[in-house]
Short mmCIF file of C-alpha atoms and ligand atoms in Angstrom, two decimals:
data_model
loop_
_atom_site.label_atom_id
_atom_site.label_comp_id
_atom_site.label_asym_id
_atom_site.label_seq_id
_atom_site.Cartn_x
_atom_site.Cartn_y
_atom_site.Cartn_z
CA MET A 154 35.26 25.65 20.51
CA HIS A 155 33.84 23.85 17.52
CA PRO A 156 36.30 23.06 14.83
CA SER A 157 34.01 24.61 12.35
CA ILE A 158 35.06 25.98 9.09
CA SER A 159 33.44 27.75 6.41
CA LEU A 160 34.21 30.11 3.79
CA LEU A 161 32.56 33.40 3.91
CA VAL A 162 31.95 35.46 0.92
CA CYS A 163 29.38 37.92 1.81
CA VAL A 164 31.05 39.18 -1.22
CA THR A 165 30.99 42.91 -1.52
CA ALA A 166 29.98 43.48 2.06
CA VAL A 167 33.15 42.18 3.47
CA LEU A 168 35.08 44.36 1.11
CA VAL A 169 33.28 47.40 2.34
CA PHE A 170 34.24 46.60 5.87
CA LEU A 171 37.75 45.67 4.97
CA GLY A 172 37.97 49.18 3.68
CA GLN A 173 36.94 50.36 7.11
CA VAL A 174 39.53 48.22 8.77
CA SER A 175 42.22 50.52 7.61
CA SER A 176 40.33 53.75 7.89
CA GLN A 177 40.39 55.39 11.23
CA PRO A 178 38.49 58.49 12.17
CA THR A 179 40.73 61.46 11.52
CA SER A 180 40.19 65.03 12.49
CA THR A 181 38.36 67.18 10.01
CA THR A 182 40.68 69.37 8.03
CA THR A 183 38.29 70.64 5.40
CA VAL A 184 38.19 74.13 6.88
CA VAL A 185 41.93 74.44 6.83
CA THR A 186 43.06 76.75 4.08
CA THR A 187 46.43 78.02 5.17
CA THR A 188 49.50 76.63 6.84
CA THR A 189 49.03 79.04 9.72
CA VAL A 190 45.57 77.68 10.50
CA THR A 191 46.82 74.11 10.33
CA THR A 192 49.46 74.81 12.90
CA THR A 193 46.89 76.33 15.22
CA LEU A 194 44.57 73.35 14.88
CA VAL A 195 47.32 70.88 15.62
CA SER A 196 48.43 72.67 18.75
CA THR A 197 44.89 72.94 20.16
CA ALA A 198 44.23 69.27 19.40
CA THR A 199 46.48 68.19 22.27
CA PRO A 200 44.14 66.55 24.78
CA PRO A 201 43.76 68.30 28.13
CA SER A 202 45.64 66.59 30.91
CA THR A 203 42.40 65.49 32.58
CA CYS A 204 41.59 63.11 29.71
CA THR A 205 42.23 59.41 30.37
CA PRO A 206 45.31 58.41 28.42
CA GLN A 207 44.38 56.11 25.56
CA TYR A 208 46.32 53.05 24.58
CA ASP A 209 48.87 54.35 22.10
CA CYS A 210 49.98 51.58 19.75
CA SER A 211 52.84 53.59 18.30
CA SER A 212 54.57 53.98 21.64
CA SER A 213 53.64 50.62 23.17
CA PRO A 214 56.08 47.78 22.46
CA LYS A 215 53.06 45.52 22.03
CA GLY A 216 51.67 47.60 19.17
CA CYS A 217 48.63 45.96 17.58
CA LEU A 218 48.21 42.20 17.86
CA ASN A 219 46.76 39.79 15.32
CA ASN A 220 48.05 41.78 12.38
CA GLY A 221 46.13 44.89 13.32
CA VAL A 222 47.56 48.08 11.85
CA CYS A 223 48.60 51.07 13.95
CA THR A 224 47.31 54.25 12.33
CA ASN A 225 47.24 57.62 14.09
CA ASN A 226 48.28 55.86 17.32
CA MET A 227 45.17 53.64 17.21
CA CYS A 228 44.88 50.01 16.17
CA SER A 229 42.74 49.01 13.21
CA CYS A 230 41.98 45.36 13.81
CA LEU A 231 41.27 42.62 11.32
CA PRO A 232 37.66 41.36 11.22
CA GLY A 233 37.00 39.24 14.28
CA PHE A 234 39.43 41.05 16.57
CA GLY A 235 38.90 44.06 18.76
CA GLY A 236 39.94 45.91 21.85
CA ASN A 237 42.43 48.76 21.72
CA ASP A 238 45.34 46.39 20.95
CA CYS A 239 43.32 43.87 18.84
CA SER A 240 43.85 41.17 21.46
CA LEU A 241 40.14 40.51 22.08
CA LEU A 242 37.74 38.46 19.97
CA SER A 243 34.93 40.38 18.39
CA CYS A 244 31.46 38.93 17.95
CA GLY A 245 28.42 39.99 15.91
CA SER A 246 29.44 39.49 12.29
CA PRO A 247 31.93 40.88 9.79
CA LEU A 248 29.08 42.88 8.25
CA THR A 249 29.25 45.10 11.30
CA ALA A 250 31.91 47.79 11.33
CA PRO A 251 34.90 46.50 13.37
CA SER A 252 34.51 49.20 16.00
CA GLN A 253 30.83 48.27 16.52
CA ARG A 254 31.39 44.57 17.16
CA PRO A 255 31.03 43.49 20.80
CA THR A 256 34.18 41.96 22.22
CA VAL A 257 34.90 39.04 24.54
CA ALA A 258 38.11 37.94 26.26
CA ALA A 259 40.77 36.48 23.99
CA ASN A 260 40.68 33.12 25.73
CA SER A 261 36.93 32.64 25.38
CA SER A 262 34.59 32.48 22.41
CA CYS A 263 31.55 34.39 21.31
CA THR A 264 28.27 33.11 22.69
CA GLN A 265 26.16 35.22 20.39
CA CYS A 266 26.82 35.84 16.74
CA ASP A 267 24.51 37.75 14.42
CA SER A 268 21.96 35.48 12.77
CA GLY A 269 23.55 33.53 9.93
CA PHE A 270 27.09 33.70 11.33
CA SER A 271 29.11 31.35 13.49
CA GLY A 272 32.64 30.49 14.48
CA PHE A 273 34.37 31.43 17.66
CA ASN A 274 34.66 35.03 16.53
CA CYS A 275 31.52 35.10 14.39
CA ASN A 276 33.33 35.62 11.10
CA ILE A 277 31.94 32.60 9.31
CA CYS A 278 28.71 32.90 7.37
CA GLN A 279 26.26 30.04 7.34
CA THR A 280 23.37 31.35 5.27
CA ASP A 281 22.74 33.69 2.38
CA ALA A 282 20.12 35.39 4.55
CA GLY A 283 22.82 36.23 7.08
CA CYS A 284 24.83 37.87 4.33
CA GLN A 285 21.78 39.86 3.30
CA SER A 286 20.82 40.90 6.81
CA LYS A 287 22.21 44.41 6.81
CA SER A 288 20.71 47.34 4.99
CA PRO A 289 22.00 47.70 1.43
CA SER A 290 23.92 50.85 2.27
CA ARG A 291 25.98 48.84 4.72
CA THR A 292 26.70 46.07 2.33
CA SER A 293 27.03 46.76 -1.33
CA ILE A 294 26.45 49.38 -3.95
CA LEU A 295 24.42 46.74 -5.74
CA GLY A 296 22.10 46.24 -2.79
CA ASN A 297 22.26 43.15 -0.65
CA GLU A 298 19.87 40.88 -2.58
CA GLY A 299 22.71 39.29 -4.47
CA MET A 300 24.84 38.54 -1.45
CA VAL A 301 25.59 34.89 -0.95
CA CYS A 302 27.45 32.88 1.62
CA ASN A 303 30.28 31.22 -0.25
CA LYS A 304 30.99 27.71 0.98
CA LYS A 305 33.55 26.87 -1.65
CA THR A 306 37.27 26.81 -1.14
CA GLU A 307 37.67 29.21 -4.02
CA VAL A 308 37.95 32.69 -2.55
CA PHE A 309 36.55 35.64 -4.43
CA TYR A 310 37.02 38.54 -2.05
CA ASP A 311 37.63 37.72 1.57
CA SER A 312 36.90 34.42 3.26
CA PHE A 313 37.22 33.05 6.73
CA MET A 314 37.66 29.50 7.83
CA THR A 315 38.41 27.60 10.98
CA CYS A 316 39.79 24.06 11.03
CA ALA A 317 41.35 21.60 13.37
CA VAL A 318 45.04 20.91 12.78
CA ARG A 319 46.30 17.35 12.57
CA ALA A 320 49.72 17.59 14.17
CA PRO A 321 50.72 14.42 16.01
CA GLU A 322 54.31 15.70 16.16
CA LEU A 323 53.10 18.65 18.22
CA THR A 324 50.50 17.02 20.42
CA GLY A 325 53.26 14.88 21.95
CA PHE A 326 54.82 18.03 23.36
CA PHE A 327 51.74 20.16 23.76
CA PRO A 328 48.62 18.07 24.22
CA GLY A 329 45.31 19.72 23.44
CA LYS A 330 43.06 20.75 20.65
CA TYR A 331 44.65 22.72 17.84
CA THR A 332 42.55 25.13 15.86
CA VAL A 333 43.64 27.34 13.01
CA ASN A 334 41.66 30.38 12.07
CA LEU A 335 42.24 31.84 8.60
CA ASP A 336 41.29 35.11 7.01
CA MET A 337 41.98 34.74 3.30
CA ASP A 338 42.01 38.04 1.51
CA ALA A 339 41.95 37.38 -2.21
CA ILE A 340 42.09 41.08 -3.08
CA ASN A 341 45.33 41.78 -1.25
CA LYS A 342 46.45 38.19 -1.83
CA THR A 343 47.21 37.80 1.85
CA ILE A 344 46.37 35.13 4.39
CA TYR A 345 46.14 36.03 8.07
CA ALA A 346 46.24 33.05 10.40
CA GLN A 347 46.13 32.35 14.12
CA LEU A 348 46.81 29.11 15.90
CA TRP A 349 44.91 28.23 19.06
CA LEU A 350 45.73 25.52 21.54
CA ASP A 351 42.58 24.76 23.46
CA GLN A 352 41.23 28.23 24.23
CA VAL A 353 44.52 30.07 24.08
CA GLU A 354 46.00 31.72 21.02
CA GLN A 355 49.65 30.73 20.64
CA PHE A 356 50.83 32.69 17.61
CA TYR A 357 49.62 34.53 14.54
CA CYS A 358 51.02 34.96 11.06
CA SER A 359 50.64 37.07 7.99
CA VAL A 360 51.34 35.60 4.58
CA PRO A 361 51.41 38.30 1.90
CA ASN A 362 51.95 38.39 -1.86
CA CYS A 363 50.35 35.04 -2.56
CA ASP A 364 49.69 33.65 -5.97
CA ILE A 365 46.18 32.18 -6.00
CA ALA A 366 45.19 29.53 -8.52
CA THR A 367 42.11 27.37 -8.88
CA THR A 368 42.90 24.36 -11.03
CA GLU A 369 41.34 21.10 -12.06
CA GLN A 370 43.20 17.83 -12.04
CA ASN A 371 41.52 14.52 -12.84
CA GLY A 372 38.16 16.11 -12.26
CA ASN A 373 39.17 17.45 -8.84
CA ILE A 374 39.03 21.19 -8.43
CA GLN A 375 41.38 22.73 -5.92
CA THR A 376 42.53 26.17 -4.89
CA THR A 377 46.18 26.72 -4.07
CA TRP A 378 47.79 29.71 -2.43
CA THR A 379 51.53 29.90 -3.07
CA CYS A 380 53.23 32.56 -1.01
CA PRO A 381 56.91 33.58 -0.91
CA VAL A 382 57.08 34.62 2.74
CA ILE A 383 55.41 34.01 6.08
CA ASP A 384 55.83 36.24 9.10
CA CYS A 385 54.72 34.94 12.49
CA GLN A 386 54.62 36.34 16.00
CA CYS A 387 54.67 34.02 18.97
CA LEU A 388 52.53 35.29 21.84
CA ASN A 389 54.30 35.25 25.20
CA PRO A 390 53.72 33.75 27.59
CA THR A 391 51.93 30.80 26.03
CA LEU A 392 52.58 27.09 26.17
CA MET A 393 54.24 26.92 22.77
CA CYS A 394 56.13 30.20 23.06
CA GLY A 395 58.22 29.61 26.13
CA GLY A 396 55.60 30.61 28.64
CA VAL A 397 56.15 27.54 30.78
CA PRO A 398 59.32 27.37 32.87
CA GLY A 399 61.21 24.12 32.93
CA PRO A 400 62.51 21.62 30.43
CA VAL A 401 59.83 21.97 27.80
CA VAL A 402 60.09 22.60 24.10
CA ASN A 403 60.14 26.31 23.37
CA LEU A 404 59.05 27.15 19.84
CA ASN A 405 59.31 30.89 20.38
CA SER A 406 62.34 31.52 18.23
CA THR A 407 61.38 28.90 15.62
CA ILE A 408 58.01 30.51 15.09
CA ASN A 409 59.30 34.08 15.20
CA SER A 410 61.96 33.33 12.61
CA LEU A 411 59.83 31.44 10.07
CA LYS A 412 60.41 32.84 6.60
CA GLY A 413 58.55 30.61 4.16
CA PRO A 414 57.76 30.00 1.41
CA PHE A 415 54.30 28.85 2.38
CA SER A 416 51.64 27.04 0.42
CA LEU A 417 48.05 26.05 1.12
CA THR A 418 46.01 23.66 -0.99
CA CYS A 419 42.29 23.20 -0.50
CA PRO A 420 40.39 20.69 -2.64
CA GLN A 421 36.87 21.76 -3.49
CA GLY A 422 34.15 19.96 -1.57
CA ASN A 423 36.60 18.52 0.93
CA ALA A 424 36.72 19.56 4.56
CA SER A 425 40.48 19.54 4.64
CA CYS A 426 43.38 21.59 3.32
CA ASP A 427 47.10 20.87 3.30
CA PHE A 428 49.66 23.47 4.13
CA PHE A 429 53.40 23.48 3.88
CA ILE A 430 56.03 25.78 5.36
CA ASP A 431 59.50 25.28 3.90
CA ASP A 432 61.34 26.10 7.15
CA LEU A 433 59.46 23.30 8.91
CA SER A 434 60.01 20.65 6.26
CA GLY A 435 62.46 18.85 8.56
CA PHE A 436 59.83 18.63 11.25
CA PHE A 437 56.81 18.10 8.99
CA PRO A 438 58.11 16.57 5.75
CA ASN A 439 54.60 16.09 4.38
CA GLY A 440 53.30 19.42 5.54
CA LEU A 441 50.42 19.73 7.92
CA GLN A 442 46.78 19.00 7.44
CA MET A 443 43.88 21.15 8.43
CA VAL A 444 40.90 18.89 8.94
CA ASP A 445 37.27 18.96 10.03
CA CYS A 446 36.79 22.09 8.10
CA ASP A 447 33.05 22.10 8.31
CA LEU A 448 31.82 23.82 5.17
C1 NAG B 687 41.49 34.39 30.43
O1 NAG B 687 42.28 35.58 30.39
C2 NAG B 687 42.09 36.41 31.50
C3 NAG B 687 42.87 37.70 31.26
O2 NAG B 687 44.10 37.44 30.65
C4 NAG B 687 42.54 35.66 32.76
O3 NAG B 687 42.33 36.47 33.87
C5 NAG B 687 41.73 34.37 32.89
O4 NAG B 687 42.20 33.62 33.97
C6 NAG B 687 41.85 33.54 31.63
N1 NAG B 687 40.94 32.39 31.72
C7 NAG B 687 41.30 31.18 31.31
C8 NAG B 687 40.25 30.13 31.41
O5 NAG B 687 42.41 30.93 30.85
C1 NAG B 688 44.87 45.93 1.01
O1 NAG B 688 45.90 46.66 0.39
C2 NAG B 688 45.64 48.05 0.25
C3 NAG B 688 46.76 48.66 -0.57
O2 NAG B 688 48.01 48.24 -0.09
C4 NAG B 688 45.49 48.65 1.64
O3 NAG B 688 45.20 50.02 1.55
C5 NAG B 688 44.40 47.93 2.39
O4 NAG B 688 44.32 48.41 3.71
C6 NAG B 688 44.65 46.45 2.41
N1 NAG B 688 43.54 45.77 3.03
C7 NAG B 688 43.71 44.97 4.07
C8 NAG B 688 42.50 44.31 4.58
O5 NAG B 688 44.79 44.76 4.56
C1 NAG B 689 60.68 35.11 22.01
O1 NAG B 689 61.44 35.61 20.91
C2 NAG B 689 61.53 37.02 20.85
C3 NAG B 689 62.30 37.43 19.62
O2 NAG B 689 62.27 36.47 18.63
C4 NAG B 689 62.22 37.53 22.12
O3 NAG B 689 62.25 38.93 22.09
C5 NAG B 689 61.44 37.04 23.35
O4 NAG B 689 62.14 37.42 24.51
C6 NAG B 689 61.29 35.53 23.33
N1 NAG B 689 60.45 35.14 24.46
C7 NAG B 689 60.56 33.96 25.09
C8 NAG B 689 59.63 33.75 26.24
O5 NAG B 689 61.37 33.11 24.78
C1 NAG B 690 39.78 14.85 0.82
O1 NAG B 690 40.47 14.76 2.07
C2 NAG B 690 40.89 13.47 2.44
C3 NAG B 690 41.54 13.56 3.79
O2 NAG B 690 40.68 14.08 4.73
C4 NAG B 690 41.83 12.89 1.39
O3 NAG B 690 42.19 11.57 1.75
C5 NAG B 690 41.15 12.92 0.03
O4 NAG B 690 42.06 12.47 -0.96
C6 NAG B 690 40.69 14.33 -0.29
N1 NAG B 690 39.97 14.36 -1.55
C7 NAG B 690 40.37 15.11 -2.58
C8 NAG B 690 39.48 15.12 -3.76
O5 NAG B 690 41.37 15.77 -2.56
#
């Protein structure tokens, strides 16, 4: 996995598909005019017993991983994740509807992204042409000519980035290569993050209700996300989450009980960002640094 970062703003396109993230196919009810008919339709909609049972996120304790949302018993995954429980990586590009993106195993990485996209789950745009590669109807009401690949740290709609994490305190316990993958949604003011150790995802977080500010200080422009809460899920069994028997550090309960606040500061034109989680200030007094963010 390359510690590559970039910020994607295939501006309106990504918005369109974010819309689709939460919309699941629902049964047509346009012909329904009376309560009686509705009742009939519901009762006949029960699948015959010969149908293969589908993964039902509402009754499975696992639900939807990676901050996917369970709607009508089906998971709607965030861009870059797929499979019926959102545990797989999806390839292609975020301009493709989530359900149409080819998936690969969670502990691998995509070998083929759509032209103009990269990153281990193909979310990161590299060229304006990539952002303009879909037909206008799939991208924006304005057509796709104006679509650009945003490589700034300032987020306009939804951006993705992947960086290495500099965490000497952690590598002592868990040696390996740390990668953080961020989906920064400036419309909902939410960051979704996953942490990977080598090829294996250890935990994921959602950080809602952020305040986003781009400021200039001494000629340096930076974007800061200040967020009151962070909510993380440790994935079991993984190295960091108690998956290894024996006298090793188990961060499972620490990670699951993180509360925040959280802040992320990314200077413009700099391949690094700093982040800070209040609960971990004893462990990381100066916060943590995301580096090698390759814009
Ligand atoms: C990847 O995950 C699959 C399914 O969980 C497992 O069978 C396989 O051994 C894993 N491969 C590696 C390299 O960890
Ligand atoms: C953003 O928030 C709106 C309103 O709460 C919601 O309908 C939508 O699904 C959210 N989008 C994402 C990507 O979470
Ligand atoms: C991790 O923590 C969760 C709750 O915080 C608990 O349900 C689970 O059993 C723990 N798993 C391990 C392997 O420690
Ligand atoms: C850019 O990042 C480096 C660390 O990688 C830091 O030392 C430097 O001060 C940063 N520059 C700005 C303008 O913030």
